Tab-separated table of C-alpha atoms and ligand atoms in Angstrom:
chain	number	residue	atom	x	y	z
A	23	UNK	CA	-31.140	4.072	-29.700
A	24	UNK	CA	-29.317	1.480	-31.794
A	25	UNK	CA	-30.021	-2.006	-30.348
A	26	UNK	CA	-26.996	-3.623	-31.969
A	27	UNK	CA	-24.708	-0.909	-30.580
A	28	UNK	CA	-26.219	-1.349	-27.120
A	29	UNK	CA	-25.553	-5.073	-27.243
A	30	UNK	CA	-21.979	-4.613	-28.377
A	31	UNK	CA	-21.221	-1.967	-25.759
A	32	UNK	CA	-22.664	-4.286	-23.146
A	33	UNK	CA	-20.633	-7.279	-24.268
A	34	UNK	CA	-17.474	-5.136	-24.263
A	35	UNK	CA	-18.351	-3.900	-20.724
A	36	UNK	CA	-18.298	-0.292	-21.899
A	37	UNK	CA	-21.011	0.541	-19.407
A	38	UNK	CA	-20.429	4.307	-19.163
A	39	UNK	CA	-20.517	4.745	-22.911
A	40	UNK	CA	-23.669	2.637	-23.023
A	41	UNK	CA	-25.321	4.743	-20.327
A	42	UNK	CA	-24.380	8.114	-21.837
A	43	UNK	CA	-23.978	7.896	-25.598
A	44	UNK	CA	-27.521	9.041	-26.385
A	45	UNK	CA	-27.668	12.021	-24.052
A	46	UNK	CA	-24.127	13.022	-25.094
A	47	UNK	CA	-25.175	12.807	-28.748
A	48	UNK	CA	-27.956	15.339	-28.053
A	49	UNK	CA	-25.548	17.614	-26.222
A	50	UNK	CA	-22.979	17.266	-28.973
A	51	UNK	CA	-25.580	18.262	-31.562
A	52	UNK	CA	-26.587	21.312	-29.527
A	53	UNK	CA	-23.000	22.322	-28.887
A	54	UNK	CA	-22.032	21.575	-32.501
A	55	UNK	CA	-19.289	19.316	-31.189
A	56	UNK	CA	-17.158	17.478	-33.751
A	57	UNK	CA	-17.495	13.687	-34.091
A	58	UNK	CA	-14.007	13.307	-32.661
A	59	UNK	CA	-14.846	15.387	-29.601
A	60	UNK	CA	-18.039	13.476	-29.010
A	61	UNK	CA	-16.116	10.213	-29.106
A	62	UNK	CA	-13.367	11.655	-26.894
A	63	UNK	CA	-15.922	12.712	-24.292
A	64	UNK	CA	-17.473	9.242	-24.138
A	65	UNK	CA	-14.155	7.443	-23.988
A	66	UNK	CA	-13.044	9.824	-21.225
A	67	UNK	CA	-16.115	8.872	-19.163
A	68	UNK	CA	-15.397	5.187	-19.616
A	69	UNK	CA	-11.707	5.617	-18.789
A	70	UNK	CA	-12.445	7.581	-15.592
A	71	UNK	CA	-14.863	4.992	-14.319
A	72	UNK	CA	-12.561	2.075	-15.197
A	73	UNK	CA	-9.656	3.824	-13.472
A	74	UNK	CA	-11.710	4.352	-10.330
A	75	UNK	CA	-12.790	0.746	-10.326
A	76	UNK	CA	-9.285	-0.583	-10.824
A	77	UNK	CA	-7.941	1.640	-8.019
A	78	UNK	CA	-10.735	0.542	-5.708
A	79	UNK	CA	-9.968	-3.072	-6.548
A	80	UNK	CA	-6.286	-2.489	-5.747
A	81	UNK	CA	-7.156	-0.884	-2.402
A	82	UNK	CA	-9.517	-3.734	-1.618
A	83	UNK	CA	-6.894	-6.358	-2.448
A	84	UNK	CA	-4.271	-4.574	-0.345
A	85	UNK	CA	-6.358	-5.364	2.790
A	86	UNK	CA	-5.651	-2.161	4.707
A	87	UNK	CA	-7.133	-2.247	8.227
A	88	UNK	CA	-8.305	1.346	7.671
A	89	UNK	CA	-7.652	4.045	5.108
A	90	UNK	CA	-5.188	6.806	6.015
A	91	UNK	CA	-3.575	9.504	3.939
A	92	UNK	CA	-0.403	11.563	4.177
A	93	UNK	CA	-2.554	14.682	3.948
A	94	UNK	CA	-4.236	13.689	7.235
A	95	UNK	CA	-0.900	13.272	8.993
A	96	UNK	CA	-0.089	16.113	11.384
A	97	UNK	CA	3.660	16.561	10.980
A	98	UNK	CA	3.741	19.343	13.574
A	99	UNK	CA	2.968	16.680	16.174
A	100	UNK	CA	6.176	14.753	15.272
A	101	UNK	CA	8.657	17.599	14.772
A	102	UNK	CA	11.736	15.404	14.567
A	103	UNK	CA	10.226	13.338	11.750
A	104	UNK	CA	11.743	14.438	8.420
A	105	UNK	CA	8.612	15.741	6.687
A	106	UNK	CA	10.479	16.782	3.545
A	107	UNK	CA	11.863	13.289	3.070
A	108	UNK	CA	8.408	11.731	3.579
A	109	UNK	CA	6.869	14.100	1.014
A	110	UNK	CA	9.707	13.359	-1.402
A	111	UNK	CA	9.136	9.620	-1.008
A	112	UNK	CA	5.450	10.139	-1.764
A	113	UNK	CA	6.502	10.470	-5.409
A	114	UNK	CA	6.857	6.671	-5.045
A	115	UNK	CA	10.207	6.433	-6.789
A	116	UNK	CA	11.255	4.098	-3.955
A	117	UNK	CA	8.902	1.516	-5.467
A	118	UNK	CA	10.672	1.659	-8.811
A	119	UNK	CA	14.042	1.521	-7.074
A	120	UNK	CA	12.873	-1.447	-4.942
A	121	UNK	CA	13.834	0.342	-1.739
A	122	UNK	CA	12.365	-0.215	1.703
A	123	UNK	CA	10.853	2.181	4.219
A	124	UNK	CA	11.220	1.417	7.905
A	125	UNK	CA	9.165	3.177	10.562
A	126	UNK	CA	10.453	2.514	14.054
A	127	UNK	CA	9.204	3.862	17.354
A	128	UNK	CA	6.893	3.403	20.329
A	129	UNK	CA	3.128	2.801	20.041
A	130	UNK	CA	0.839	5.564	18.807
A	131	UNK	CA	3.380	7.715	16.953
A	132	UNK	CA	1.833	7.085	13.531
A	133	UNK	CA	3.936	4.237	12.104
A	134	UNK	CA	0.953	2.262	10.816
A	135	UNK	CA	-0.725	5.464	9.614
A	136	UNK	CA	2.298	6.363	7.464
A	137	UNK	CA	2.665	2.798	6.183
A	138	UNK	CA	-1.001	2.717	5.105
A	139	UNK	CA	-0.759	6.202	3.578
A	140	UNK	CA	2.143	5.115	1.354
A	141	UNK	CA	0.255	1.922	0.502
A	142	UNK	CA	-2.871	3.844	-0.533
A	143	UNK	CA	-0.748	6.205	-2.670
A	144	UNK	CA	0.809	3.163	-4.340
A	145	UNK	CA	-2.641	1.683	-5.083
A	146	UNK	CA	-3.732	4.983	-6.622
A	147	UNK	CA	-0.709	4.775	-8.893
A	148	UNK	CA	-1.859	1.248	-9.865
A	149	UNK	CA	0.787	-0.698	-7.990
A	150	UNK	CA	-0.078	-4.044	-6.437
A	151	UNK	CA	0.097	-3.774	-2.660
A	152	UNK	CA	-0.446	-6.020	0.355
A	153	UNK	CA	-0.706	-4.817	3.944
A	154	UNK	CA	-0.319	-7.546	6.556
A	155	UNK	CA	0.552	-7.745	10.230
A	156	UNK	CA	3.798	-9.633	10.619
A	157	UNK	CA	2.243	-12.235	12.900
A	158	UNK	CA	-0.540	-12.930	10.388
A	159	UNK	CA	1.982	-13.264	7.583
A	160	UNK	CA	4.050	-15.694	9.638
A	161	UNK	CA	0.946	-17.747	10.395
A	162	UNK	CA	0.030	-17.803	6.682
A	163	UNK	CA	3.548	-18.825	5.678
A	164	UNK	CA	3.670	-21.496	8.346
A	165	UNK	CA	0.352	-22.996	7.206
A	166	UNK	CA	1.537	-22.857	3.587
A	167	UNK	CA	4.759	-24.608	4.589
A	168	UNK	CA	2.855	-27.399	6.334
A	169	UNK	CA	0.489	-27.905	3.407
A	170	UNK	CA	3.183	-27.860	0.736
A	171	UNK	CA	2.127	-24.495	-0.738
A	172	UNK	CA	5.005	-22.372	0.523
A	173	UNK	CA	6.585	-22.006	-2.919
A	174	UNK	CA	3.331	-20.758	-4.452
A	175	UNK	CA	2.596	-18.346	-1.595
A	176	UNK	CA	6.123	-16.904	-1.758
A	177	UNK	CA	5.802	-16.582	-5.529
A	178	UNK	CA	2.555	-14.622	-5.101
A	179	UNK	CA	4.235	-12.372	-2.543
A	180	UNK	CA	7.185	-11.820	-4.853
A	181	UNK	CA	4.867	-10.532	-7.593
A	182	UNK	CA	3.541	-7.630	-5.525
A	183	UNK	CA	5.028	-4.172	-5.998
A	184	UNK	CA	4.824	-3.374	-2.293
A	185	UNK	CA	4.522	-5.582	0.784
A	186	UNK	CA	3.800	-3.762	4.033
A	187	UNK	CA	4.712	-5.713	7.153
A	188	UNK	CA	3.164	-4.094	10.195
A	189	UNK	CA	4.288	-4.645	13.789
A	190	UNK	CA	7.442	-6.671	13.443
A	191	UNK	CA	8.487	-7.850	16.868
A	192	UNK	CA	5.102	-7.463	18.499
A	193	UNK	CA	5.474	-11.110	19.490
A	194	UNK	CA	8.738	-13.053	19.658
A	195	UNK	CA	9.596	-14.898	16.451
A	196	UNK	CA	10.343	-18.617	16.643
A	197	UNK	CA	13.297	-20.054	14.663
A	198	UNK	CA	10.849	-21.687	12.228
A	199	UNK	CA	9.061	-18.352	11.665
A	200	UNK	CA	12.399	-16.547	11.317
A	201	UNK	CA	13.324	-18.977	8.572
A	202	UNK	CA	10.067	-18.218	6.713
A	203	UNK	CA	10.537	-14.474	7.131
A	204	UNK	CA	14.084	-14.848	5.837
A	205	UNK	CA	12.742	-16.529	2.702
A	206	UNK	CA	10.294	-13.693	2.101
A	207	UNK	CA	12.934	-10.994	2.617
A	208	UNK	CA	15.318	-12.875	0.318
A	209	UNK	CA	12.880	-13.204	-2.580
A	210	UNK	CA	11.946	-9.525	-2.386
A	211	UNK	CA	15.475	-8.212	-1.960
A	212	UNK	CA	16.180	-5.767	-4.824
A	213	UNK	CA	13.089	-7.105	-6.623
A	214	UNK	CA	10.281	-5.362	-4.754
A	215	UNK	CA	9.814	-2.682	-2.132
A	216	UNK	CA	8.720	-3.319	1.444
A	217	UNK	CA	7.502	-1.095	4.253
A	218	UNK	CA	8.065	-2.278	7.772
A	219	UNK	CA	6.895	-0.945	11.098
A	220	UNK	CA	8.266	-1.976	14.459
A	221	UNK	CA	8.108	-0.872	18.065
A	222	UNK	CA	11.776	-1.724	18.338
A	223	UNK	CA	14.919	0.060	17.184
A	224	UNK	CA	17.545	-2.144	15.481
A	225	UNK	CA	19.587	-2.419	18.631
A	226	UNK	CA	16.600	-4.129	20.282
A	227	UNK	CA	15.801	-6.512	17.449
A	228	UNK	CA	18.082	-9.202	18.898
A	229	UNK	CA	15.583	-10.467	21.494
A	230	UNK	CA	12.763	-10.664	18.926
A	231	UNK	CA	14.687	-13.464	17.241
A	232	UNK	CA	16.142	-16.367	19.172
A	233	UNK	CA	18.810	-16.977	16.555
A	234	UNK	CA	21.124	-13.993	16.006
A	235	UNK	CA	22.551	-15.333	12.754
A	236	UNK	CA	19.149	-15.478	11.102
A	237	UNK	CA	18.250	-12.121	12.685
A	238	UNK	CA	21.201	-10.563	10.858
A	239	UNK	CA	20.300	-12.402	7.643
A	240	UNK	CA	16.819	-10.829	7.792
A	241	UNK	CA	17.812	-7.355	8.955
A	242	UNK	CA	20.752	-6.824	6.560
A	243	UNK	CA	18.841	-6.993	3.267
A	244	UNK	CA	15.935	-5.035	4.764
A	245	UNK	CA	18.208	-2.196	5.809
A	246	UNK	CA	20.348	-2.170	2.664
A	247	UNK	CA	18.621	0.291	0.220
A	248	UNK	CA	16.240	1.587	2.869
A	249	UNK	CA	14.936	4.832	4.293
A	250	UNK	CA	14.724	4.615	8.062
A	251	UNK	CA	12.484	6.833	10.156
A	252	UNK	CA	12.840	6.650	13.903
A	253	UNK	CA	9.831	8.353	15.457
A	254	UNK	CA	10.362	8.974	19.134
A	255	UNK	CA	7.702	11.593	19.760
A	256	UNK	CA	4.555	11.357	21.829
A	257	UNK	CA	1.650	9.035	21.175
A	258	UNK	CA	-1.076	10.646	19.089
A	259	UNK	CA	-3.615	8.480	20.914
A	260	UNK	CA	-2.531	10.077	24.214
A	261	UNK	CA	-2.839	13.522	22.651
A	262	UNK	CA	-6.400	12.707	21.698
A	263	UNK	CA	-7.095	11.539	25.268
A	264	UNK	CA	-5.458	14.524	26.931
A	265	UNK	CA	-6.693	17.208	24.562
A	266	UNK	CA	-9.955	15.934	23.099
A	267	UNK	CA	-10.793	19.384	21.720
A	268	UNK	CA	-7.540	19.387	19.720
A	269	UNK	CA	-8.068	15.926	18.241
B	29	ADP	P1	1.524	3.247	15.621
B	29	ADP	O1	1.382	2.345	14.446
B	29	ADP	O2	2.810	4.001	15.651
B	29	ADP	O3	1.266	2.552	16.930
B	29	ADP	P2	-0.812	4.503	14.509
B	29	ADP	O4	-0.331	4.846	13.146
B	29	ADP	O5	-1.717	3.336	14.635
B	29	ADP	O6	0.408	4.376	15.523
B	29	ADP	O7	-1.526	5.817	15.118
B	29	ADP	C1	-2.537	5.750	16.133
B	29	ADP	C2	-3.701	6.641	15.733
B	29	ADP	O8	-3.309	8.005	15.747
B	29	ADP	C3	-4.195	6.376	14.330
B	29	ADP	O9	-5.588	6.582	14.317
B	29	ADP	C4	-3.499	7.426	13.491
B	29	ADP	O10	-4.242	7.764	12.347
B	29	ADP	C5	-3.378	8.584	14.448
B	29	ADP	N1	-2.148	9.367	14.280
B	29	ADP	C6	-0.921	9.048	14.757
B	29	ADP	N2	-0.025	10.018	14.514
B	29	ADP	C7	-0.705	10.976	13.836
B	29	ADP	C8	-0.328	12.261	13.307
B	29	ADP	N3	0.899	12.751	13.459
B	29	ADP	N4	-1.293	12.973	12.675
B	29	ADP	C9	-2.551	12.501	12.567
B	29	ADP	N5	-2.962	11.300	13.051
B	29	ADP	C10	-2.066	10.546	13.691
B	30	MG	MG1	0.930	0.338	14.456
């Protein structure tokens, strides 16, 4: 043990190297490992643990209500959903291209599951992600507006690589809220990707908004450069109720 080395590793937060350098030195001697390989092994350990931590931090910051993966998604239950396209999008090039994904359909068909799964994939690739229910976002924006922090909050939202808005249209949107949503959609347009889920198809979005002009101003940029998935199959929750042994 070299006390000075221990102190320096500690102050540089190289905790894995600190914990393992002695035992790895023994192993390296036994295995007649070169100095370079010994160093490479230690740095690899540190890198792996830092990567894990930074991914975990990203997932934590994204505020997912639960963790879901694409691998868990049973595509055979939604046969008209374009599985190939979903798998292709999992390469995440839509994030680089600042495109949007829209999942539309009735409750229980897996819209939120897919949105979270893409979000988790994005976190694992080190993108900055936020998952938020549309109503919660509108409340946050409204509070920010009233307290003079709207500009800052919008700026923070514009810096994320992916914003996932869940359940658009679950409650009607007031003209003031529509205005705030419009501002968010505008600042992210062609600058950052979004994923949106809604129980409504576009043709039914009119009634969600009282003002049709602002409705169009929100929907147009969302739909431009987007991949739209309409899922009209059965509810997975019902499947679990009806066929518990198959769940
Ligand atoms: P939605 O957002 O469309 O209302 P959810 O994504 O919340 O539906 O799905 C409801 C539940 O069913 C979740 O627990 C989800 O993980 C699960 N689920 C839905 N569709 C599938 C599927 N095709 N394969 C596996 N699990 C699914
Ligand atoms: Mg949902």
